[in-house]
């Protein structure tokens, strides 16, 4: 029996709406919502959905019926109104993530799938939080993780994630690149089943620095690091200019791209597959996937939220669990 923990994310956003829509079909695995049962029931009423919410303690090894969701009840700190943020619930959101992470660390679950959170309101509530990726790394005592987004025909990983652009150049060090590329190489083998993954590496500067005339990070850091890793057997191409890398000439023979910063690689991927792409954290001791979108407060509770990305995230988690097994 495969068990997957699902965290709806920000309770005032569309995460609960999307999770409730999961009850509209049957699943070959146990999906368990790590959420406030009462909040889900209230949102179902707002949406006009007839969903049966069953505590996971009462379930055993059976699968959910159509129209039913399994719930690991975690009480919210304050009442929830769709579309209205409340900093008091920042602790609740983080607690859902913590419990889902720890359940996976205890091997009670085989993966965690996360809905969208609102980083600003969590920090406003007094909790330092820069994102799911960093949280799960800290909570699982993992020294280094890598953020990947994937859609049909394209996978993009990041050398740096949620840091200001002004800090990126200083963060691109031989140590960081070495660690990240080894993780990408290893997880593409162990989690995706690719024996010799081919990784394309973006340059940091325009035109990959143009031999140092537009920046020296390629000459001083990136190229020497790639040469060292090639000597260890990694299949790496680059550094390539990011403005010309994302074309069939390069992508058709590659398995994954490493971008140097968040907005270098992700706009291309999201343009290609927004609503059909999945966020995957590499390097964790468990499988974690996520939606590719935000909380969409403006449509929360309206019944118009598209569950496409959540469905893709769950399907990807199931596929990765089966490959690992």
PDB file of N, CA, C and O in Angstrom, residues 169-217:
ATOM      1  N   UNK A 169      25.598  35.828  -7.599  1.00  0.00           N
ATOM      2  CA  UNK A 169      26.982  35.638  -8.037  1.00  0.00           C
ATOM      3  C   UNK A 169      27.859  35.103  -6.908  1.00  0.00           C
ATOM      4  O   UNK A 169      28.679  34.197  -7.119  1.00  0.00           O
ATOM      5  N   UNK A 170      27.681  35.638  -5.705  1.00  0.00           N
ATOM      6  CA  UNK A 170      28.482  35.168  -4.567  1.00  0.00           C
ATOM      7  C   UNK A 170      28.117  33.747  -4.166  1.00  0.00           C
ATOM      8  O   UNK A 170      28.929  33.033  -3.581  1.00  0.00           O
ATOM      9  N   UNK A 171      26.879  33.341  -4.470  1.00  0.00           N
ATOM     10  CA  UNK A 171      26.442  31.997  -4.079  1.00  0.00           C
ATOM     11  C   UNK A 171      26.922  30.918  -5.050  1.00  0.00           C
ATOM     12  O   UNK A 171      26.916  29.734  -4.716  1.00  0.00           O
ATOM     13  N   UNK A 172      27.324  31.325  -6.247  1.00  0.00           N
ATOM     14  CA  UNK A 172      27.799  30.355  -7.245  1.00  0.00           C
ATOM     15  C   UNK A 172      29.267  30.052  -6.952  1.00  0.00           C
ATOM     16  O   UNK A 172      30.178  30.710  -7.458  1.00  0.00           O
ATOM     17  N   UNK A 173      29.493  29.059  -6.117  1.00  0.00           N
ATOM     18  CA  UNK A 173      30.842  28.668  -5.712  1.00  0.00           C
ATOM     19  C   UNK A 173      31.142  27.262  -6.236  1.00  0.00           C
ATOM     20  O   UNK A 173      30.227  26.497  -6.545  1.00  0.00           O
ATOM     21  N   UNK A 174      32.419  26.903  -6.324  1.00  0.00           N
ATOM     22  CA  UNK A 174      32.750  25.529  -6.741  1.00  0.00           C
ATOM     23  C   UNK A 174      32.115  24.489  -5.827  1.00  0.00           C
ATOM     24  O   UNK A 174      31.646  23.440  -6.306  1.00  0.00           O
ATOM     25  N   UNK A 175      32.085  24.771  -4.532  1.00  0.00           N
ATOM     26  CA  UNK A 175      31.519  23.813  -3.577  1.00  0.00           C
ATOM     27  C   UNK A 175      30.032  23.608  -3.815  1.00  0.00           C
ATOM     28  O   UNK A 175      29.536  22.472  -3.819  1.00  0.00           O
ATOM     29  N   UNK A 176      29.290  24.695  -4.025  1.00  0.00           N
ATOM     30  CA  UNK A 176      27.852  24.590  -4.257  1.00  0.00           C
ATOM     31  C   UNK A 176      27.564  23.860  -5.565  1.00  0.00           C
ATOM     32  O   UNK A 176      26.735  22.946  -5.610  1.00  0.00           O
ATOM     33  N   UNK A 177      28.243  24.266  -6.629  1.00  0.00           N
ATOM     34  CA  UNK A 177      27.996  23.628  -7.915  1.00  0.00           C
ATOM     35  C   UNK A 177      28.343  22.146  -7.885  1.00  0.00           C
ATOM     36  O   UNK A 177      27.616  21.315  -8.437  1.00  0.00           O
ATOM     37  N   UNK A 178      29.436  21.803  -7.235  1.00  0.00           N
ATOM     38  CA  UNK A 178      29.836  20.402  -7.140  1.00  0.00           C
ATOM     39  C   UNK A 178      28.772  19.589  -6.421  1.00  0.00           C
ATOM     40  O   UNK A 178      28.355  18.520  -6.882  1.00  0.00           O
ATOM     41  N   UNK A 179      28.320  20.092  -5.264  1.00  0.00           N
ATOM     42  CA  UNK A 179      27.321  19.387  -4.477  1.00  0.00           C
ATOM     43  C   UNK A 179      26.018  19.229  -5.255  1.00  0.00           C
ATOM     44  O   UNK A 179      25.422  18.140  -5.305  1.00  0.00           O
ATOM     45  N   UNK A 180      25.560  20.303  -5.896  1.00  0.00           N
ATOM     46  CA  UNK A 180      24.285  20.276  -6.605  1.00  0.00           C
ATOM     47  C   UNK A 180      24.338  19.345  -7.803  1.00  0.00           C
ATOM     48  O   UNK A 180      23.420  18.535  -8.027  1.00  0.00           O
ATOM     49  N   UNK A 181      25.398  19.415  -8.580  1.00  0.00           N
ATOM     50  CA  UNK A 181      25.482  18.562  -9.763  1.00  0.00           C
ATOM     51  C   UNK A 181      25.598  17.090  -9.387  1.00  0.00           C
ATOM     52  O   UNK A 181      25.059  16.223 -10.084  1.00  0.00           O
ATOM     53  N   UNK A 182      26.273  16.780  -8.291  1.00  0.00           N
ATOM     54  CA  UNK A 182      26.335  15.385  -7.835  1.00  0.00           C
ATOM     55  C   UNK A 182      24.952  14.896  -7.411  1.00  0.00           C
ATOM     56  O   UNK A 182      24.576  13.751  -7.700  1.00  0.00           O
ATOM     57  N   UNK A 183      24.178  15.753  -6.743  1.00  0.00           N
ATOM     58  CA  UNK A 183      22.827  15.373  -6.326  1.00  0.00           C
ATOM     59  C   UNK A 183      21.940  15.155  -7.550  1.00  0.00           C
ATOM     60  O   UNK A 183      21.198  14.175  -7.628  1.00  0.00           O
ATOM     61  N   UNK A 184      21.990  16.084  -8.512  1.00  0.00           N
ATOM     62  CA  UNK A 184      21.180  15.945  -9.719  1.00  0.00           C
ATOM     63  C   UNK A 184      21.537  14.645 -10.435  1.00  0.00           C
ATOM     64  O   UNK A 184      20.652  13.866 -10.832  1.00  0.00           O
ATOM     65  N   UNK A 185      22.826  14.398 -10.601  1.00  0.00           N
ATOM     66  CA  UNK A 185      23.288  13.171 -11.265  1.00  0.00           C
ATOM     67  C   UNK A 185      22.771  11.929 -10.536  1.00  0.00           C
ATOM     68  O   UNK A 185      22.217  11.011 -11.162  1.00  0.00           O
ATOM     69  N   UNK A 186      22.924  11.914  -9.212  1.00  0.00           N
ATOM     70  CA  UNK A 186      22.542  10.737  -8.437  1.00  0.00           C
ATOM     71  C   UNK A 186      21.035  10.515  -8.429  1.00  0.00           C
ATOM     72  O   UNK A 186      20.548   9.393  -8.605  1.00  0.00           O
ATOM     73  N   UNK A 187      20.258  11.584  -8.247  1.00  0.00           N
ATOM     74  CA  UNK A 187      18.804  11.421  -8.181  1.00  0.00           C
ATOM     75  C   UNK A 187      18.196  11.119  -9.547  1.00  0.00           C
ATOM     76  O   UNK A 187      17.164  10.434  -9.631  1.00  0.00           O
ATOM     77  N   UNK A 188      18.797  11.615 -10.615  1.00  0.00           N
ATOM     78  CA  UNK A 188      18.312  11.243 -11.942  1.00  0.00           C
ATOM     79  C   UNK A 188      18.510   9.750 -12.171  1.00  0.00           C
ATOM     80  O   UNK A 188      17.725   9.103 -12.864  1.00  0.00           O
ATOM     81  N   UNK A 189      19.541   9.206 -11.572  1.00  0.00           N
ATOM     82  CA  UNK A 189      19.776   7.761 -11.675  1.00  0.00           C
ATOM     83  C   UNK A 189      18.847   6.982 -10.741  1.00  0.00           C
ATOM     84  O   UNK A 189      18.171   6.047 -11.157  1.00  0.00           O
ATOM     85  N   UNK A 190      18.821   7.374  -9.454  1.00  0.00           N
ATOM     86  CA  UNK A 190      18.113   6.561  -8.461  1.00  0.00           C
ATOM     87  C   UNK A 190      16.605   6.776  -8.473  1.00  0.00           C
ATOM     88  O   UNK A 190      15.841   5.835  -8.221  1.00  0.00           O
ATOM     89  N   UNK A 191      16.137   7.981  -8.756  1.00  0.00           N
ATOM     90  CA  UNK A 191      14.702   8.274  -8.703  1.00  0.00           C
ATOM     91  C   UNK A 191      14.024   8.246 -10.070  1.00  0.00           C
ATOM     92  O   UNK A 191      12.832   7.950 -10.171  1.00  0.00           O
ATOM     93  N   UNK A 192      14.790   8.564 -11.127  1.00  0.00           N
ATOM     94  CA  UNK A 192      14.193   8.601 -12.460  1.00  0.00           C
ATOM     95  C   UNK A 192      14.629   7.424 -13.324  1.00  0.00           C
ATOM     96  O   UNK A 192      14.120   7.251 -14.432  1.00  0.00           O
ATOM     97  N   UNK A 193      15.584   6.649 -12.838  1.00  0.00           N
ATOM     98  CA  UNK A 193      15.994   5.451 -13.568  1.00  0.00           C
ATOM     99  C   UNK A 193      16.809   5.716 -14.817  1.00  0.00           C
ATOM    100  O   UNK A 193      16.823   4.896 -15.732  1.00  0.00           O
ATOM    101  N   UNK A 194      17.514   6.861 -14.888  1.00  0.00           N
ATOM    102  CA  UNK A 194      18.347   7.203 -16.043  1.00  0.00           C
ATOM    103  C   UNK A 194      19.788   6.842 -15.707  1.00  0.00           C
ATOM    104  O   UNK A 194      20.398   7.446 -14.817  1.00  0.00           O
ATOM    105  N   UNK A 195      20.339   5.880 -16.409  1.00  0.00           N
ATOM    106  CA  UNK A 195      21.638   5.327 -16.040  1.00  0.00           C
ATOM    107  C   UNK A 195      22.767   6.348 -16.147  1.00  0.00           C
ATOM    108  O   UNK A 195      23.618   6.446 -15.267  1.00  0.00           O
ATOM    109  N   UNK A 196      22.802   7.106 -17.230  1.00  0.00           N
ATOM    110  CA  UNK A 196      23.848   8.120 -17.420  1.00  0.00           C
ATOM    111  C   UNK A 196      23.185   9.436 -17.822  1.00  0.00           C
ATOM    112  O   UNK A 196      23.089   9.782 -18.982  1.00  0.00           O
ATOM    113  N   UNK A 197      22.696  10.200 -16.848  1.00  0.00           N
ATOM    114  CA  UNK A 197      21.975  11.434 -17.164  1.00  0.00           C
ATOM    115  C   UNK A 197      22.871  12.479 -17.808  1.00  0.00           C
ATOM    116  O   UNK A 197      24.012  12.684 -17.386  1.00  0.00           O
ATOM    117  N   UNK A 198      22.339  13.125 -18.824  1.00  0.00           N
ATOM    118  CA  UNK A 198      23.033  14.213 -19.513  1.00  0.00           C
ATOM    119  C   UNK A 198      22.493  15.538 -18.988  1.00  0.00           C
ATOM    120  O   UNK A 198      21.303  15.836 -19.126  1.00  0.00           O
ATOM    121  N   UNK A 199      23.356  16.322 -18.383  1.00  0.00           N
ATOM    122  CA  UNK A 199      22.965  17.577 -17.741  1.00  0.00           C
ATOM    123  C   UNK A 199      23.502  18.754 -18.547  1.00  0.00           C
ATOM    124  O   UNK A 199      24.706  18.844 -18.807  1.00  0.00           O
ATOM    125  N   UNK A 200      22.613  19.661 -18.954  1.00  0.00           N
ATOM    126  CA  UNK A 200      23.015  20.918 -19.584  1.00  0.00           C
ATOM    127  C   UNK A 200      23.161  21.978 -18.503  1.00  0.00           C
ATOM    128  O   UNK A 200      22.283  22.112 -17.645  1.00  0.00           O
ATOM    129  N   UNK A 201      24.241  22.751 -18.539  1.00  0.00           N
ATOM    130  CA  UNK A 201      24.522  23.747 -17.508  1.00  0.00           C
ATOM    131  C   UNK A 201      24.503  25.140 -18.117  1.00  0.00           C
ATOM    132  O   UNK A 201      25.236  25.420 -19.084  1.00  0.00           O
ATOM    133  N   UNK A 202      23.666  26.018 -17.567  1.00  0.00           N
ATOM    134  CA  UNK A 202      23.618  27.412 -18.022  1.00  0.00           C
ATOM    135  C   UNK A 202      24.821  28.184 -17.503  1.00  0.00           C
ATOM    136  O   UNK A 202      25.329  27.918 -16.409  1.00  0.00           O
ATOM    137  N   UNK A 203      25.245  29.167 -18.275  1.00  0.00           N
ATOM    138  CA  UNK A 203      26.169  30.145 -17.741  1.00  0.00           C
ATOM    139  C   UNK A 203      25.420  31.114 -16.846  1.00  0.00           C
ATOM    140  O   UNK A 203      24.183  31.159 -16.849  1.00  0.00           O
ATOM    141  N   UNK A 204      26.155  31.885 -16.069  1.00  0.00           N
ATOM    142  CA  UNK A 204      25.527  32.883 -15.194  1.00  0.00           C
ATOM    143  C   UNK A 204      25.285  34.189 -15.940  1.00  0.00           C
ATOM    144  O   UNK A 204      24.229  34.805 -15.814  1.00  0.00           O
ATOM    145  N   UNK A 205      26.260  34.614 -16.715  1.00  0.00           N
ATOM    146  CA  UNK A 205      26.220  35.920 -17.363  1.00  0.00           C
ATOM    147  C   UNK A 205      25.617  35.842 -18.762  1.00  0.00           C
ATOM    148  O   UNK A 205      25.517  34.757 -19.339  1.00  0.00           O
ATOM    149  N   UNK A 206      25.216  36.984 -19.330  1.00  0.00           N
ATOM    150  CA  UNK A 206      24.759  36.981 -20.721  1.00  0.00           C
ATOM    151  C   UNK A 206      25.819  36.368 -21.631  1.00  0.00           C
ATOM    152  O   UNK A 206      27.019  36.625 -21.471  1.00  0.00           O
ATOM    153  N   UNK A 207      25.382  35.542 -22.578  1.00  0.00           N
ATOM    154  CA  UNK A 207      26.285  34.880 -23.523  1.00  0.00           C
ATOM    155  C   UNK A 207      27.345  34.042 -22.807  1.00  0.00           C
ATOM    156  O   UNK A 207      28.449  33.856 -23.319  1.00  0.00           O
ATOM    157  N   UNK A 208      26.997  33.545 -21.607  1.00  0.00           N
ATOM    158  CA  UNK A 208      27.931  32.751 -20.795  1.00  0.00           C
ATOM    159  C   UNK A 208      29.250  33.480 -20.588  1.00  0.00           C
ATOM    160  O   UNK A 208      30.319  32.875 -20.535  1.00  0.00           O
ATOM    161  N   UNK A 209      29.171  34.809 -20.447  1.00  0.00           N
ATOM    162  CA  UNK A 209      30.338  35.608 -20.095  1.00  0.00           C
ATOM    163  C   UNK A 209      31.175  36.096 -21.244  1.00  0.00           C
ATOM    164  O   UNK A 209      31.990  37.000 -21.072  1.00  0.00           O
ATOM    165  N   UNK A 210      31.011  35.537 -22.440  1.00  0.00           N
ATOM    166  CA  UNK A 210      31.810  35.922 -23.617  1.00  0.00           C
ATOM    167  C   UNK A 210      33.293  36.015 -23.277  1.00  0.00           C
ATOM    168  O   UNK A 210      33.927  37.068 -23.387  1.00  0.00           O
ATOM    169  N   UNK A 211      33.850  34.869 -22.845  1.00  0.00           N
ATOM    170  CA  UNK A 211      35.287  34.761 -22.543  1.00  0.00           C
ATOM    171  C   UNK A 211      35.750  35.799 -21.529  1.00  0.00           C
ATOM    172  O   UNK A 211      36.872  36.319 -21.602  1.00  0.00           O
ATOM    173  N   UNK A 212      34.895  36.115 -20.575  1.00  0.00           N
ATOM    174  CA  UNK A 212      35.282  37.020 -19.502  1.00  0.00           C
ATOM    175  C   UNK A 212      34.947  38.472 -19.740  1.00  0.00           C
ATOM    176  O   UNK A 212      35.066  39.292 -18.813  1.00  0.00           O
ATOM    177  N   UNK A 213      34.489  38.825 -20.937  1.00  0.00           N
ATOM    178  CA  UNK A 213      34.181  40.231 -21.211  1.00  0.00           C
ATOM    179  C   UNK A 213      32.868  40.669 -20.571  1.00  0.00           C
ATOM    180  O   UNK A 213      32.647  41.869 -20.356  1.00  0.00           O
ATOM    181  N   UNK A 214      31.979  39.706 -20.261  1.00  0.00           N
ATOM    182  CA  UNK A 214      30.704  40.036 -19.624  1.00  0.00           C
ATOM    183  C   UNK A 214      30.600  39.411 -18.233  1.00  0.00           C
ATOM    184  O   UNK A 214      29.500  39.174 -17.731  1.00  0.00           O
ATOM    185  N   UNK A 215      31.727  39.155 -17.613  1.00  0.00           N
ATOM    186  CA  UNK A 215      31.745  38.536 -16.291  1.00  0.00           C
ATOM    187  C   UNK A 215      32.671  37.338 -16.271  1.00  0.00           C
ATOM    188  O   UNK A 215      32.797  36.616 -17.272  1.00  0.00           O
ATOM    189  N   UNK A 216      33.312  37.089 -15.152  1.00  0.00           N
ATOM    190  CA  UNK A 216      34.330  36.041 -15.077  1.00  0.00           C
ATOM    191  C   UNK A 216      33.870  34.785 -14.330  1.00  0.00           C
ATOM    192  O   UNK A 216      34.657  33.851 -14.155  1.00  0.00           O
ATOM    193  N   UNK A 217      32.614  34.733 -13.890  1.00  0.00           N
ATOM    194  CA  UNK A 217      32.170  33.564 -13.132  1.00  0.00           C
ATOM    195  C   UNK A 217      32.311  32.264 -13.930  1.00  0.00           C
ATOM    196  O   UNK A 217      32.644  31.221 -13.379  1.00  0.00           O
TER     197      UNK A 217
END
